[in-house]
Coordinates of C-alpha atoms in Angstrom, one line a residue:
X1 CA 126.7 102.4 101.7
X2 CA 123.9 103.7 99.8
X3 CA 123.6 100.3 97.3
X4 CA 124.4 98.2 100.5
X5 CA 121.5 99.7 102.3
X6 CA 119.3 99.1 99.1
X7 CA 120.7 95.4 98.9
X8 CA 119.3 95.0 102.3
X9 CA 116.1 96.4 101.4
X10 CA 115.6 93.9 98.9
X11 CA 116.4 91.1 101.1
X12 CA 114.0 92.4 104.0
X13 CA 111.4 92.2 101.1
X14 CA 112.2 88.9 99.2
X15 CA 113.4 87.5 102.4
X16 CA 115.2 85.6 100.0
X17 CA 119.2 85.2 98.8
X18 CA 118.4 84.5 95.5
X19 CA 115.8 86.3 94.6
X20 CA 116.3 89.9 96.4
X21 CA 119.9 89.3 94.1
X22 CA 117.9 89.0 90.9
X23 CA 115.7 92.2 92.1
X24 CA 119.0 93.5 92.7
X25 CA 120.0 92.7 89.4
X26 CA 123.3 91.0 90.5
X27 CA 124.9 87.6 91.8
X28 CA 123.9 86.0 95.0
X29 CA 127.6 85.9 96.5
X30 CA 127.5 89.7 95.6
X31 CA 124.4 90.3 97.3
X32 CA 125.6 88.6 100.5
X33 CA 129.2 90.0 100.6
X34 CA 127.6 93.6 100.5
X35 CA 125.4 92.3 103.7
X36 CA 128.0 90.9 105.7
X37 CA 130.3 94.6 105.2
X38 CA 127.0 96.1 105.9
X39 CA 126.9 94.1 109.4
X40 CA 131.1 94.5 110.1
X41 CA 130.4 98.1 109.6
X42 CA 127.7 98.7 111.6
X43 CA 128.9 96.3 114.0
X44 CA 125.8 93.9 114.8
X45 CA 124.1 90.7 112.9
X46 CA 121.6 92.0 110.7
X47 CA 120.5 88.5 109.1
X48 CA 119.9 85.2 111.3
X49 CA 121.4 82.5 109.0
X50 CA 121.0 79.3 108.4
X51 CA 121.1 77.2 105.3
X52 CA 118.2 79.1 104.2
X53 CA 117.2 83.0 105.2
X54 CA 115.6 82.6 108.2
X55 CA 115.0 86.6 109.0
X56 CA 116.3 89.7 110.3
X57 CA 117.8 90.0 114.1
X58 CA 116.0 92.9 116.6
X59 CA 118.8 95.1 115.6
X60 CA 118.7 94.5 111.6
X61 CA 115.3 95.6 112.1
X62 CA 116.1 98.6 113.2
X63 CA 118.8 99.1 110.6
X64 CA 115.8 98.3 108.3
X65 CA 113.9 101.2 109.3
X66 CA 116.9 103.8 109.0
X67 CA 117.9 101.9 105.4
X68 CA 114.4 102.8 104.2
X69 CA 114.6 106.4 105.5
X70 CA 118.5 107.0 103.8
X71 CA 117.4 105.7 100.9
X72 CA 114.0 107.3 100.7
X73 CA 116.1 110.8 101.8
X74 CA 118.6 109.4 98.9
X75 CA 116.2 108.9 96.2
X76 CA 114.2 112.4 97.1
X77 CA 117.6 114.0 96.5
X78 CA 118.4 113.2 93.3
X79 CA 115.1 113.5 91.6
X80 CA 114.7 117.0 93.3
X81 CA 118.4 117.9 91.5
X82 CA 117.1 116.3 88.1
X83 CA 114.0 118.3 88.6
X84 CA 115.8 121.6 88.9
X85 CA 117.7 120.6 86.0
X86 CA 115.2 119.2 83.2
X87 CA 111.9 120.0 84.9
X88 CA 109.3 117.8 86.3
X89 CA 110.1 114.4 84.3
X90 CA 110.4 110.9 85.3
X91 CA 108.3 108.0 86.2
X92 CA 105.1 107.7 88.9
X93 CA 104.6 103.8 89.9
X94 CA 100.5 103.4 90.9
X95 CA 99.3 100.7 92.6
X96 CA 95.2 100.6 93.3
X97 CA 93.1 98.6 94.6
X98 CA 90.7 96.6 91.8
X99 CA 87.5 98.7 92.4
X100 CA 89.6 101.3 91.8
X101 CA 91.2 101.1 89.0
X102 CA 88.3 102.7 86.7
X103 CA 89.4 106.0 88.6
X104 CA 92.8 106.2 87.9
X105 CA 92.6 108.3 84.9
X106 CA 90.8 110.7 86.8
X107 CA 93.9 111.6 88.1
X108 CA 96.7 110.5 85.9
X109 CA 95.3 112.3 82.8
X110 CA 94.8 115.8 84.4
X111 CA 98.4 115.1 85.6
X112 CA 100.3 114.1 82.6
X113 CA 98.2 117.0 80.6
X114 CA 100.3 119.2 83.1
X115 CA 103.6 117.2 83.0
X116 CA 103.7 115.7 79.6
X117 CA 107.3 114.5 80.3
X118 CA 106.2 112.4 83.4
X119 CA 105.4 108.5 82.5
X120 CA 103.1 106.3 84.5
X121 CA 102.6 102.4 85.3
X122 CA 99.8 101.3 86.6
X123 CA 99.3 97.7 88.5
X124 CA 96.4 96.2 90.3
X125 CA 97.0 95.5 94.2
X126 CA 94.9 94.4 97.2
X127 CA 95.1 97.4 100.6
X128 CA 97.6 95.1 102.2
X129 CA 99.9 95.0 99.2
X130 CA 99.6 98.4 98.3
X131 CA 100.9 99.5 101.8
X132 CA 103.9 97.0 101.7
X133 CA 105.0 98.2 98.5
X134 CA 104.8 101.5 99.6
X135 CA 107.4 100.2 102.9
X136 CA 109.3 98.8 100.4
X137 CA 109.7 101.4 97.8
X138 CA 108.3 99.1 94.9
X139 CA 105.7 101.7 94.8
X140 CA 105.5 106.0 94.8
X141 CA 101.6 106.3 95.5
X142 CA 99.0 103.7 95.7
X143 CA 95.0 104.1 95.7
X144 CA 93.1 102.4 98.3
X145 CA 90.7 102.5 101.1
X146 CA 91.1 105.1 104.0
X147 CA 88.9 104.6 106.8
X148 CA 88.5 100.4 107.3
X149 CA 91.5 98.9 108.1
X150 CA 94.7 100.9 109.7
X151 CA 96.8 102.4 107.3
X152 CA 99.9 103.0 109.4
X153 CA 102.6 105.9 108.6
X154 CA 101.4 107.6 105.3
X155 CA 100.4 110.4 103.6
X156 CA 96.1 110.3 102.5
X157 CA 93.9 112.4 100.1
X158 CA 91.0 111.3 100.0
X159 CA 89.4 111.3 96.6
X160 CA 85.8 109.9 96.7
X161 CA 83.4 107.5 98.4
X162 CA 82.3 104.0 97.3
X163 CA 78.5 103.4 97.4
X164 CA 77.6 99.9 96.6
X165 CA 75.2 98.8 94.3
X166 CA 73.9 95.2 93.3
X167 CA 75.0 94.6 89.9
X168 CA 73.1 92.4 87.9
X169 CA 71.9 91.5 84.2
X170 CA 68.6 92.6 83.1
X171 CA 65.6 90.4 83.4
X172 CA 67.3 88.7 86.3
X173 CA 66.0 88.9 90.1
X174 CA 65.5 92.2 91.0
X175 CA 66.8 94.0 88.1
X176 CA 63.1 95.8 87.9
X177 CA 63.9 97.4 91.2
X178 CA 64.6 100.8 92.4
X179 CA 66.6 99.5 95.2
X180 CA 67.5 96.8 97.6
X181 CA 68.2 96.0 100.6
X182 CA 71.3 94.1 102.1
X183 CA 68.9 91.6 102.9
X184 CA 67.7 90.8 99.4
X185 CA 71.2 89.4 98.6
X186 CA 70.1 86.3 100.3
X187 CA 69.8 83.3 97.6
X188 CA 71.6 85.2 94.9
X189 CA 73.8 83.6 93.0
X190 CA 77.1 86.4 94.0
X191 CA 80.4 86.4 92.1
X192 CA 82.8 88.5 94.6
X193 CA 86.5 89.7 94.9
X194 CA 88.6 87.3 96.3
X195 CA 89.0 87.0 100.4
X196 CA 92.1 89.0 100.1
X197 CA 90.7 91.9 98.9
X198 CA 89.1 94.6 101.8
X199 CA 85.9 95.1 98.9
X200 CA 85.4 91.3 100.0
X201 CA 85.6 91.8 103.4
X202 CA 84.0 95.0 103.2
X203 CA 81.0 93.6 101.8
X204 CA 81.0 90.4 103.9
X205 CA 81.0 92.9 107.2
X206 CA 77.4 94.5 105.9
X207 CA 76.1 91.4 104.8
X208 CA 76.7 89.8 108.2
X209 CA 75.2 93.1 110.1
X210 CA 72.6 92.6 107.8
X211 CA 72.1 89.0 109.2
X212 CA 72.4 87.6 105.7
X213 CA 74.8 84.7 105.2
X214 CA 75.2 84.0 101.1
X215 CA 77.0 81.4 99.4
X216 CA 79.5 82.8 96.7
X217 CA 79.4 81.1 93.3
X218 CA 82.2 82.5 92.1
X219 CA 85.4 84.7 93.2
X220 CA 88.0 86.3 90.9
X221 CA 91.1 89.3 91.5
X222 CA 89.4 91.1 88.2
X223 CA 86.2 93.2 88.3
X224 CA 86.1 92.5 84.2
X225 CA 86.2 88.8 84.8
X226 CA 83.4 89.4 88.0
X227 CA 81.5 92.0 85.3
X228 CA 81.6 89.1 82.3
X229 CA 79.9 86.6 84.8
X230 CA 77.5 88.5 85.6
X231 CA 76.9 90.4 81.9
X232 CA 76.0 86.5 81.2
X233 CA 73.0 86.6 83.4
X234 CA 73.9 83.5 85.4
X235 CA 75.0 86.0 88.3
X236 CA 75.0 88.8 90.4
X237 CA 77.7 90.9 92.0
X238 CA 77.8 93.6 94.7
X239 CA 80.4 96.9 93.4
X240 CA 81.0 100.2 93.9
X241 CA 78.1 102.3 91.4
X242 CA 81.0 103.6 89.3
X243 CA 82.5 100.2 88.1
X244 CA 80.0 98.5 85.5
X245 CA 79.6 102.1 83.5
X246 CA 83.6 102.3 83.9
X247 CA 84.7 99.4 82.6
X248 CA 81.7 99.4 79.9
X249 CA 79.5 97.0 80.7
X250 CA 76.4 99.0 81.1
X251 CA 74.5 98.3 78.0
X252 CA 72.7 94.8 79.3
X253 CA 73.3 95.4 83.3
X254 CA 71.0 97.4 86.0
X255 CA 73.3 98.9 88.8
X256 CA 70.4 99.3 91.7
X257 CA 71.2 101.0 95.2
X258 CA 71.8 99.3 98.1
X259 CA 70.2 100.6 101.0
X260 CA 69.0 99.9 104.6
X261 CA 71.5 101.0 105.6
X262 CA 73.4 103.2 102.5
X263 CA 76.9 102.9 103.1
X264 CA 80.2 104.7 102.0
X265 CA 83.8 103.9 102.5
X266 CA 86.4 106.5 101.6
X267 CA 88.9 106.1 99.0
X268 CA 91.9 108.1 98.2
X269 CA 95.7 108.7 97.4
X270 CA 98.2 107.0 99.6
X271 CA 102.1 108.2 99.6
X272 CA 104.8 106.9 102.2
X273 CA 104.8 110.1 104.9
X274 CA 108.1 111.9 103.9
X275 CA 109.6 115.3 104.1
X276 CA 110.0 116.2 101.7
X277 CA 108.4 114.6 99.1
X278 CA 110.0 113.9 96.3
X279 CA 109.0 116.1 93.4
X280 CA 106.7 113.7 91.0
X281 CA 105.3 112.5 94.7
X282 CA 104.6 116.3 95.6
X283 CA 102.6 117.1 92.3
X284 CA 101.1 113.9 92.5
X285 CA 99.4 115.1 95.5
X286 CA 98.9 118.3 94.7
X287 CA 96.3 117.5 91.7
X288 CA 95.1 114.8 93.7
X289 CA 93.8 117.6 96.6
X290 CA 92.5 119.7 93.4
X291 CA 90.2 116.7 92.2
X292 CA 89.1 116.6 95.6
X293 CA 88.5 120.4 95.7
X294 CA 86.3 119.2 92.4
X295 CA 83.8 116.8 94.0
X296 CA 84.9 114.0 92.4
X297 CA 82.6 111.2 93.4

């Protein structure tokens, strides 16, 4: 029941034959045998078929919801049992948003110094695909914003706040001044995240309130690829302070605060809202709250 449950996981999230069977790591007429004794055991249509998937019926996504609890009860289990065997081991999947990225080893370096035996990967992810990967188990923790957009059914710490700074070469517009105003961004030539990222629309929000509407040059996923633009001198960028010095481009670029008004958004640890937690989920937390007890900023 339990692999039949995760079978249907994967399909929710592919919404796919094919491809939630290679995800699965098995054949498609495997994968859709194990959902059709699924559905005869439970008794209802999970799947609306046609000659493609064409998505789940009102009661498969209901089943959906108690497949990810089993399975997320399932999966607590066993690394709980393997914890009280071997000790805190195993392996933490991160997803962050760009802008946060830089922080990450704020957190994952304190924690591995504790937990030598616990392994991390770590992938970039916009807000809205940080969440869904969290739903969908793909995910144990993600970083991301807490306070603009609704964050639905989890589990926050929030680490520090983002203060945005314009970000631009030296001997460039502006780069002699002490600050600026959201209104000076007007006839900058701006190299931004990409629409799909809340930094984007984050910025685009105080730039509107601001009555300033600017014409992006240039938009990229990557804060190195936005940072080498603008190291070049042929543009400017709006990021959080602690980006540029991160990522180590501050040698030939001015990071100057943005005010009138100074704004902050909070960012912080994000974990599916479970109890319990699963151990590596629990200690995660747990030295995220002390770098929060810290400051970190």
């Amino acid at each position: 029941m339990i692999d039949k449950l995760e079978f249907f996981i994967a399909l929710a999230r592919e919404q796919h034959f094919g491809r939630a069977a290679e995800d699965c790591g098995i054949s498609q007429p495997t994968l859709s045998a194990a959902i059709r004794q699924l559905e005869e055991s439970l008794g209802v249509g999970l799947v609306v078929r046609g000659s493609r998937f064409q998505g789940l019926t009102p009661e498969g996504q209901r089943v959906l919801e108690w497949a990810r609890r089993i399975v997320g009860d399932t999966r607590t289990m066993r690394e709980e049992m393997r914890a009280a065997r071997k000790g805190l081991a195993g392996h933490i999947r991160l997803a962050a948003i760009p802008t946060a990225l830089a922080m990450v080893p704020k957190l994952t370096g304190p924690f591995q110094a504790k937990h030598p035996d616990v392994t991390f990967s770590v992938v970039s992810r916009t807000s809205l695909q940080v969440l869904s990967q969290l739903e969908n188990f793909e995910i144990d923790a993600g970083l991301t914003y807490l306070d603009n957009e609704p964050l639905g059914r989890v589990t926050t710490v929030p680490l520090y706040a983002e203060h945005y700074t314009l970000v631009t070469a030296e001997d460039t517009p502006l780069s002699d001044r002490k600050q600026v105003s959201w209104k000076d961004m007007a006839g900058l030539r701006l190299c931004l995240l990409t629409p799909d990222n809340q930094n984007r629309r984050i910025i685009n929000q105080h730039l509107a309130s601001a009555g300033v509407s600017v014409r992006t040059m240039l938009e990229s996923n990557s804060m190195v690829v936005l940072l080498a633009h603008v190291n070049t001198g042929n543009w400017a960028s709006i990021m959080p302070r602690n980006v540029a010095h991160s990522f180590g481009f501050a040698s030939r670029i001015r990071t100057i605060p943005i005010v009138e008004p100074k704004v902050g958004h909070r960012v912080g640890l994000v974990a599916t809202h479970r109890e319990p937690f699963t151990p590596l989920v629990s200690a995660l937390l747990h030295e995220a709250r002390s770098l929060t007890d810290l400051g970190l900023d």
